[in-house]
Every structure is written in C-alpha cells, then in structure tokens.
mmCIF file of C-alpha atoms in Angstrom:
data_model
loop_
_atom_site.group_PDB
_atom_site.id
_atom_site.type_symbol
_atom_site.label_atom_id
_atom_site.label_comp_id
_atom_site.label_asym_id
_atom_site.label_seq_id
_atom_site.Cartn_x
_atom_site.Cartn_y
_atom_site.Cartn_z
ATOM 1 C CA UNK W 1 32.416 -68.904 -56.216
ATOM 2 C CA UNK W 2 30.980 -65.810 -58.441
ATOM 3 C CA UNK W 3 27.737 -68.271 -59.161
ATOM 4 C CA UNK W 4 27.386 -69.134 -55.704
ATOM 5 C CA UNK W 5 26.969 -65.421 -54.516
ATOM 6 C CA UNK W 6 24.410 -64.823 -57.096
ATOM 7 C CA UNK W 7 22.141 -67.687 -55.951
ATOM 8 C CA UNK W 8 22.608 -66.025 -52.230
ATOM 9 C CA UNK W 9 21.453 -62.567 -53.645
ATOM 10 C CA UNK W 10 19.056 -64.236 -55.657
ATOM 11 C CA UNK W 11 17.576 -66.221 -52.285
ATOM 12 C CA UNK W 12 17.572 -62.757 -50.631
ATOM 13 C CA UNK W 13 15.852 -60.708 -52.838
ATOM 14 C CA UNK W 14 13.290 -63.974 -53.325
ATOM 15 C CA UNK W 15 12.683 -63.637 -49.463
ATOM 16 C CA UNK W 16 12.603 -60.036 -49.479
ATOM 17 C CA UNK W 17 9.955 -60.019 -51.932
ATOM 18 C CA UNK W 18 7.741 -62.653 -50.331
ATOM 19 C CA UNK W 19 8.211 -60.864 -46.601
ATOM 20 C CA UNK W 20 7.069 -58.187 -48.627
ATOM 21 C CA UNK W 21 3.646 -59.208 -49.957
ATOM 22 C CA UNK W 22 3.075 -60.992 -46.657
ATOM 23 C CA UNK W 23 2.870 -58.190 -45.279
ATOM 24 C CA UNK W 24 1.261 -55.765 -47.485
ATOM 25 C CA UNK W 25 -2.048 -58.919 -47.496
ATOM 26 C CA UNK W 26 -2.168 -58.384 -43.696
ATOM 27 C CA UNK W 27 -2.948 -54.617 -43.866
ATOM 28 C CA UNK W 28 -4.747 -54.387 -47.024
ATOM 29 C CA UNK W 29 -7.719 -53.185 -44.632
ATOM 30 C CA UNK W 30 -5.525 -49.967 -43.709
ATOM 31 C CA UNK W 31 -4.404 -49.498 -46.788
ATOM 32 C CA UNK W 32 -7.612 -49.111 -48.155
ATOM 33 C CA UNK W 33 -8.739 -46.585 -45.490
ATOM 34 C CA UNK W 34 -5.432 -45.029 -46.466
ATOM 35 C CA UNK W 35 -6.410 -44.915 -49.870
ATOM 36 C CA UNK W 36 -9.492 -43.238 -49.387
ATOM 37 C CA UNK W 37 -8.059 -40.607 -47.349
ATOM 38 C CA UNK W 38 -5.753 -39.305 -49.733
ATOM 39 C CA UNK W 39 -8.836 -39.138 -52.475
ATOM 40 C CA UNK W 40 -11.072 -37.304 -50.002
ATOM 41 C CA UNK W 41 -7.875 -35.013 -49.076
ATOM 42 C CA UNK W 42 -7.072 -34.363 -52.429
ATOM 43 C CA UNK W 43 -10.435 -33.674 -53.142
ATOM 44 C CA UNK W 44 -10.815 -35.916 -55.956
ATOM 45 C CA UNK W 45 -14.688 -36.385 -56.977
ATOM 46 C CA UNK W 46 -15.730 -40.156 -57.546
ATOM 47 C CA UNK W 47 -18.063 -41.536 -59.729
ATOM 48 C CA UNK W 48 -21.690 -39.704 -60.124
ATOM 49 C CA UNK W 49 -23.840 -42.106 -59.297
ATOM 50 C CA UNK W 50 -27.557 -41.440 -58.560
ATOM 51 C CA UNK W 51 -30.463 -43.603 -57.290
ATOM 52 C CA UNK W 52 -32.413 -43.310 -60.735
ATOM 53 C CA UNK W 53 -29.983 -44.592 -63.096
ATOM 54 C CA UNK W 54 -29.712 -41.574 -64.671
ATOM 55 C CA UNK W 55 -26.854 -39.850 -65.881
ATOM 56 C CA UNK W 56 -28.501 -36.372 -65.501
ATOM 57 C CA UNK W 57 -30.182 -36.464 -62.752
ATOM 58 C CA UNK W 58 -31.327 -33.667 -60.929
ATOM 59 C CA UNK W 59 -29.622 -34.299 -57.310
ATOM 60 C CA UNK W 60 -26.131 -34.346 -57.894
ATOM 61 C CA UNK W 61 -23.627 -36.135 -55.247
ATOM 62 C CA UNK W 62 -22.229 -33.975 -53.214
ATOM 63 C CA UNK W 63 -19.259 -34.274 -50.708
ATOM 64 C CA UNK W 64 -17.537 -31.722 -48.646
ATOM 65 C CA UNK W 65 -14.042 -31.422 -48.405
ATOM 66 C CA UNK W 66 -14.216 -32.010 -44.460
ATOM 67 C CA UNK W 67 -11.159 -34.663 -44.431
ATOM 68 C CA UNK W 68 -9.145 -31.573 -46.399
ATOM 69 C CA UNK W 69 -10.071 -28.745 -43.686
ATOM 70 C CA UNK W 70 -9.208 -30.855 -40.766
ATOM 71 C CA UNK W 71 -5.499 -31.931 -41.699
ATOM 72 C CA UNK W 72 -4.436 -28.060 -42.150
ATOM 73 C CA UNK W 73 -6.774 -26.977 -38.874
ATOM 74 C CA UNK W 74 -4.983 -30.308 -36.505
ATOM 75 C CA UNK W 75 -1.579 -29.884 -38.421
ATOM 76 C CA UNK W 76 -1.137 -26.204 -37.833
ATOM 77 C CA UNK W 77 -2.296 -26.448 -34.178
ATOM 78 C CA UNK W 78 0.222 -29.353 -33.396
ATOM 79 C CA UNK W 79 2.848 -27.306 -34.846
ATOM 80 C CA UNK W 80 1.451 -24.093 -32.689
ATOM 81 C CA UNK W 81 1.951 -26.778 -29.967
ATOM 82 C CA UNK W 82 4.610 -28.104 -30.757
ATOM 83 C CA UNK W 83 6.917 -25.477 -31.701
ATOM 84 C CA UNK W 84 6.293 -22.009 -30.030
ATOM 85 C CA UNK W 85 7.763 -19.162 -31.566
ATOM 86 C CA UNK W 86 11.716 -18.475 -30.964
ATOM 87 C CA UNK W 87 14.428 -21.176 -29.654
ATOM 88 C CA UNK W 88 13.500 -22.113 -26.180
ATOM 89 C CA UNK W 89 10.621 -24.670 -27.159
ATOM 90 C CA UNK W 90 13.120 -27.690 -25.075
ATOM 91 C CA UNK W 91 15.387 -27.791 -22.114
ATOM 92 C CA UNK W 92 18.696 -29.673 -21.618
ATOM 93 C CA UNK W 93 19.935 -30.921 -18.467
ATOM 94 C CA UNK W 94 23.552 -32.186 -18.981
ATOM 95 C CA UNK W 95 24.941 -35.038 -17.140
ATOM 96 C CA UNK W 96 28.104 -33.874 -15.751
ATOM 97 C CA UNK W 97 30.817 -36.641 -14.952
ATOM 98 C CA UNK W 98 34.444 -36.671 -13.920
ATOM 99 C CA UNK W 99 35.451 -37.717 -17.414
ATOM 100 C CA UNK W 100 33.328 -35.099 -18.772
ATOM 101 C CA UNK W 101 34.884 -32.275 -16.934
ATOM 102 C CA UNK W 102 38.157 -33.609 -17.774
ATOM 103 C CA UNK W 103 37.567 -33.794 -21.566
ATOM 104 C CA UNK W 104 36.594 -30.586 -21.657
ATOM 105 C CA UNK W 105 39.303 -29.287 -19.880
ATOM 106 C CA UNK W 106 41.856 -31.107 -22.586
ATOM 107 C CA UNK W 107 40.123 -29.931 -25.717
ATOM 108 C CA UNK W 108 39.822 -26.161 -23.800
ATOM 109 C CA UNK W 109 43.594 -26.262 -23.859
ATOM 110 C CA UNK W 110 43.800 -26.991 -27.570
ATOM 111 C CA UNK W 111 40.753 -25.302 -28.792
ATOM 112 C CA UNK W 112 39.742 -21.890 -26.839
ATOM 113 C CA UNK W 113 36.338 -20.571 -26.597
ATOM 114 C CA UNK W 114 37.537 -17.175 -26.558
ATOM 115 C CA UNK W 115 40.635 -15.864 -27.873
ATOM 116 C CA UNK W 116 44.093 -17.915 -28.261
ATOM 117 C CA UNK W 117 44.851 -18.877 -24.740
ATOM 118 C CA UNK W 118 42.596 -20.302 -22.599
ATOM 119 C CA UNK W 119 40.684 -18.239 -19.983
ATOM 120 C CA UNK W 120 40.895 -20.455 -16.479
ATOM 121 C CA UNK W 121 37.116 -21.332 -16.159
ATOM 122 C CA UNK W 122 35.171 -24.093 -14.079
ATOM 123 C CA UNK W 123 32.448 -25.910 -15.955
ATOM 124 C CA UNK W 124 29.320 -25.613 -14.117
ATOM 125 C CA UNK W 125 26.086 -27.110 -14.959
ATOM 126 C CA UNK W 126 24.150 -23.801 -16.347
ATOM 127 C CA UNK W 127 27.587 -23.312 -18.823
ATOM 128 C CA UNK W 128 26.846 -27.357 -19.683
ATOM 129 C CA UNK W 129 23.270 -27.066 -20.092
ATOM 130 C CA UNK W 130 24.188 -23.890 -22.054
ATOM 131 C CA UNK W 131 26.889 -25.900 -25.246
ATOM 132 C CA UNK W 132 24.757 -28.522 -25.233
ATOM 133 C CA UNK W 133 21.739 -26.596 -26.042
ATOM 134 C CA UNK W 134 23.516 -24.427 -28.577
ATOM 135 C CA UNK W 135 24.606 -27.306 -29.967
ATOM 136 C CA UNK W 136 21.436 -29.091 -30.824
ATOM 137 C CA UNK W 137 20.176 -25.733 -31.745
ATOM 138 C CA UNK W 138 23.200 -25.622 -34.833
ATOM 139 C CA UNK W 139 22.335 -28.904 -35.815
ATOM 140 C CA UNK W 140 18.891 -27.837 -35.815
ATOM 141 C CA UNK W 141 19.142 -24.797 -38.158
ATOM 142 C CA UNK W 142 21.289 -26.810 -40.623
ATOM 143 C CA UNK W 143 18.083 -28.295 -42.337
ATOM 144 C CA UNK W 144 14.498 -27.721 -42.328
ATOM 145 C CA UNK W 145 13.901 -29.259 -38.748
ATOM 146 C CA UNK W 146 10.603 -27.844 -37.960
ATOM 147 C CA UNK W 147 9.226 -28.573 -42.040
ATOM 148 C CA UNK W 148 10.320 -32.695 -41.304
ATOM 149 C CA UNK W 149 8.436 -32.731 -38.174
ATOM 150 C CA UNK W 150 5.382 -31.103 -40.318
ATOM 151 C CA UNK W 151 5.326 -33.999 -42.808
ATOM 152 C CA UNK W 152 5.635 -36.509 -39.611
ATOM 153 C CA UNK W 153 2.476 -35.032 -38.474
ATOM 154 C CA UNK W 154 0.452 -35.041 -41.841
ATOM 155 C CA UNK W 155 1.185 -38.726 -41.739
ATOM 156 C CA UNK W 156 -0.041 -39.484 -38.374
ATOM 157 C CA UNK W 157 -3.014 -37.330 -38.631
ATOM 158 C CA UNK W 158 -4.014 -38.882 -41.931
ATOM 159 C CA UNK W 159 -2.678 -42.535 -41.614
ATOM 160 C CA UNK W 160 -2.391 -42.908 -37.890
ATOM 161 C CA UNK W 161 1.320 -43.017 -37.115
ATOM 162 C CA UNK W 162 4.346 -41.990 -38.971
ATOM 163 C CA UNK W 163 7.961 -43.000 -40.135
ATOM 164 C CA UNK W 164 10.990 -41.225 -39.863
ATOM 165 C CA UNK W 165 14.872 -41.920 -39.758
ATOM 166 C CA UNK W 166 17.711 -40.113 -38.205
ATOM 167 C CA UNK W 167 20.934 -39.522 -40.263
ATOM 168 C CA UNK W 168 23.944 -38.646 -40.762
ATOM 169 C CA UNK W 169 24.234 -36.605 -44.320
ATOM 170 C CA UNK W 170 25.462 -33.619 -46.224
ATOM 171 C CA UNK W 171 23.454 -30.556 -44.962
ATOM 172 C CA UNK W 172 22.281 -28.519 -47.902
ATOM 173 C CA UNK W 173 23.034 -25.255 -46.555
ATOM 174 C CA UNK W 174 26.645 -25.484 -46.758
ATOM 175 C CA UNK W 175 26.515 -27.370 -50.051
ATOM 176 C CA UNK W 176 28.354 -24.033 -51.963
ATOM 177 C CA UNK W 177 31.300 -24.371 -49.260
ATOM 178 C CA UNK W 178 34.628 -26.102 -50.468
ATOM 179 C CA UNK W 179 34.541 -28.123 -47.529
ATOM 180 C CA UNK W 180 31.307 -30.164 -46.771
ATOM 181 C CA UNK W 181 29.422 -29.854 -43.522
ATOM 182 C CA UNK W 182 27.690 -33.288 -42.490
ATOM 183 C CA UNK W 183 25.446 -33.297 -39.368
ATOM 184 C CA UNK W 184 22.489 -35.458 -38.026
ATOM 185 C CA UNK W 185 19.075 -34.732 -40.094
ATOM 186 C CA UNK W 186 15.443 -36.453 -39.555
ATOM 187 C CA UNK W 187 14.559 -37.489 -42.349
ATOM 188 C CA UNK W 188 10.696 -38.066 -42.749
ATOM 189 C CA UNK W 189 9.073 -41.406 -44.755
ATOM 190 C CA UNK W 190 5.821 -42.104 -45.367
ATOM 191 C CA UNK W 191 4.176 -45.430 -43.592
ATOM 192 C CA UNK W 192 2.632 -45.991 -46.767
ATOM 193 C CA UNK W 193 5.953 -47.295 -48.570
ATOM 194 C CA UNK W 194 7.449 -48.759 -45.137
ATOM 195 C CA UNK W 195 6.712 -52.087 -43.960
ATOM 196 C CA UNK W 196 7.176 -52.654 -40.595
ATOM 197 C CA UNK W 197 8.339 -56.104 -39.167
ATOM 198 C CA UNK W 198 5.185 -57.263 -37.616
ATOM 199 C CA UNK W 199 6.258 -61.122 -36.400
ATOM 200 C CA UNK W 200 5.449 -61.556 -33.053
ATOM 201 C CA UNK W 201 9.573 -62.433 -32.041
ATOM 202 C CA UNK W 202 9.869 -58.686 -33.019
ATOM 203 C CA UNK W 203 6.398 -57.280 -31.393
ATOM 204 C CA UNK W 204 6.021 -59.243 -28.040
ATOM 205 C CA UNK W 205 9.962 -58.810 -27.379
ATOM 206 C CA UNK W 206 10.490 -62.505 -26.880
ATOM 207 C CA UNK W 207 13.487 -64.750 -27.371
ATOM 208 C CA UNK W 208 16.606 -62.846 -29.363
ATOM 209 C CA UNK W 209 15.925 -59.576 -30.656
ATOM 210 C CA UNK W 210 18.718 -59.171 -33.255
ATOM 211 C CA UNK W 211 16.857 -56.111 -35.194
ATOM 212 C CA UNK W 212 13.807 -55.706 -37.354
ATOM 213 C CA UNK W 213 13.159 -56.618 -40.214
ATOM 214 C CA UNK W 214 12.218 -53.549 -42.080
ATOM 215 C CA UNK W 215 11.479 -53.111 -46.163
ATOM 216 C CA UNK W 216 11.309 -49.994 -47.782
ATOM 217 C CA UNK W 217 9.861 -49.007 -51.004
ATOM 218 C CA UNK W 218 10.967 -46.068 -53.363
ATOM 219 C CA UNK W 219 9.278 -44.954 -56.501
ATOM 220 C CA UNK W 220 11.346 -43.325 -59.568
ATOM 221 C CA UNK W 221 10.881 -43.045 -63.066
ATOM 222 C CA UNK W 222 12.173 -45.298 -66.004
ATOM 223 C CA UNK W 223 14.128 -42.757 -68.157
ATOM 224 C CA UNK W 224 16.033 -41.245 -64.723
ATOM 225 C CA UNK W 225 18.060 -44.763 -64.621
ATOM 226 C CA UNK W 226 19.056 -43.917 -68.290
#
C-alpha cells in the first residue's frame, strides 16, 4: 500500500513538472520581453559594444533610464487614482433580506452595540451600508492593503497583468496579542513565477470546468532548509 502511494506522488509530481515546462516553452517570447524589462528597470548597463571593434572607442553606448522613470510616474498616478486620500475611496450598498434583519436582531440580543442591554433599534439600509463598510474598512487596516495593491500594479505596468490571491491568515499587527487575530489579506504574486492554465477546456469555458490548473514557483535558499 505505502509503495503504491509513492508511485501516485511520484506520477504527480512527473506531470506537474512536464505541465510545467509546457508551459513556460509557450511564453518564452514574454518572458524574454519580461526579462528585458527588469534589466532596463534596474538599470543594469549591457555589454559595450561599438561599431569599430574597439574596446575604447570614442562614442560610448548610451541608454536612458526611460523604462525606470515611467513605472514610478504610471505607478504613483494609479495609486493617486486609485486610492484618494482618507477612507471613502468605495461605497457599499447592502442587500437587506428578511433573514438578514432577523440575524441581526438575534446576535443584537446576545451581543449589544452599545452598552449591556440592547437599545430597541430598526435596521435601515444607511445603518447596513454603514457595518458593512466599517467592516471592510477593519479588515482593511489589519495589513498593508493599499502597499499589496502597489506591487499588483508594478506587475501589470511592467509585465502586463498581475497575480494575486485572497486569504485567510494571521494579521501581523496583532501578532504580540495572546490571542491571534486572523482576517482576509491579498496577498500579491508575481506572474513571473505563476503559470496560468492556458488549455483551451479552461480558456474557451467549454465542456466541465472543474478548476484550473495552476503551478506556482517559490525560490529559497539551500542552507534555510537546514
């Protein structure tokens, strides 16, 4: 039984690897634009060549750091955009429902808003629109919401689009507490070390769509798995 689950893992991890490099020889064309944007972002100088041979030729190659400039100038104005200053960048509009109202009535009577008794009180739509927009707002402040959406954006300015995951997790700014706080975070990837399930099943929406197919890669040093 024990050497019959290691020839499954051993099948899966063989498929994984071929879906894999597949897919990484169908967009070795982006991945070389990619490439050169993060050497002419970086700023990284390539190889003097001149048109004499020479190695000390007068007219040196020169390149300006244009790709560099435009990432902070488009990122900062799509977070300008994006993001005005204070709270009330979104709007809310609750949905309110007869077994809505009535939940909220039954945790009212065990949990108070104000003080130990309940205060007799008719849920409206402006109070709705008002918890549920406090709410995201909490879960907002309990990471760096407006930083993940920054890296989102460097991604799609630079390679086009972006990847990003939503989460449950430990929020870091109640890490010191005794008692953890977990919450929903965005958590942003780069496209880079994602590969997307590109078969057309998955792209044209035909036939069963179970759910994609999608690999991603991770990078860490040899001595951390010591």
């Amino acid at each position: 039984m024990a050497n019959s689950q290691f020839k499954d893992f051993d099948l899966i991890a063989d498929f994984l690897k071929e879906t894999k490099e597949s897919r990484s020889n169908r967009r070795t064309d982006r991945e070389k634009i990619w490439k050169e944007i993060d050497r002419q972002v970086a700023m990284t100088p390539l190889v003097r060549e001149t048109l004499s041979g020479q190695p000390k030729d007068w007219y040196p190659d020169l390149e300006l750091p244009w790709q560099f400039s435009t990432l902070e100038v488009a990122t900062s104005d799509i977070r300008r955009l994006k993001f005005p200053r204070g709270a009330e960048w979104f709007s809310v509009s609750s949905e309110l429902s007869e077994e809505y109202l009535a939940r909220f009535d039954d945790r009212r009577e065990e949990f108070p808003l104000i003080g130990a008794e309940p205060v007799p009180a008719k849920l409206d739509q402006e109070t709705a629109d008002i918890l549920v927009k406090t709410t995201i707002d909490h879960y907002h402040r309990m990471f760096d919401y407006r930083g993940a959406w920054d890296s989102l954006d460097i991604e799609a300015v630079k390679y086009g689009t972006y990847v990003g995951r939503v989460r449950e997790v430990n929020q870091p700014a109640f890490e010191a507490r005794l008692r953890s706080v977990r919450g929903p975070a965005l958590i942003p990837q780069s496209i880079k070390n994602t590969w997307l399930d590109d078969t057309p099943a998955i792209l044209m929406n035909e036939g069963f769509k179970i759910s994609p197919l999608e690999i991603r890669g991770s990078f860490q040093y040899l001595h951390d798995l010591k």
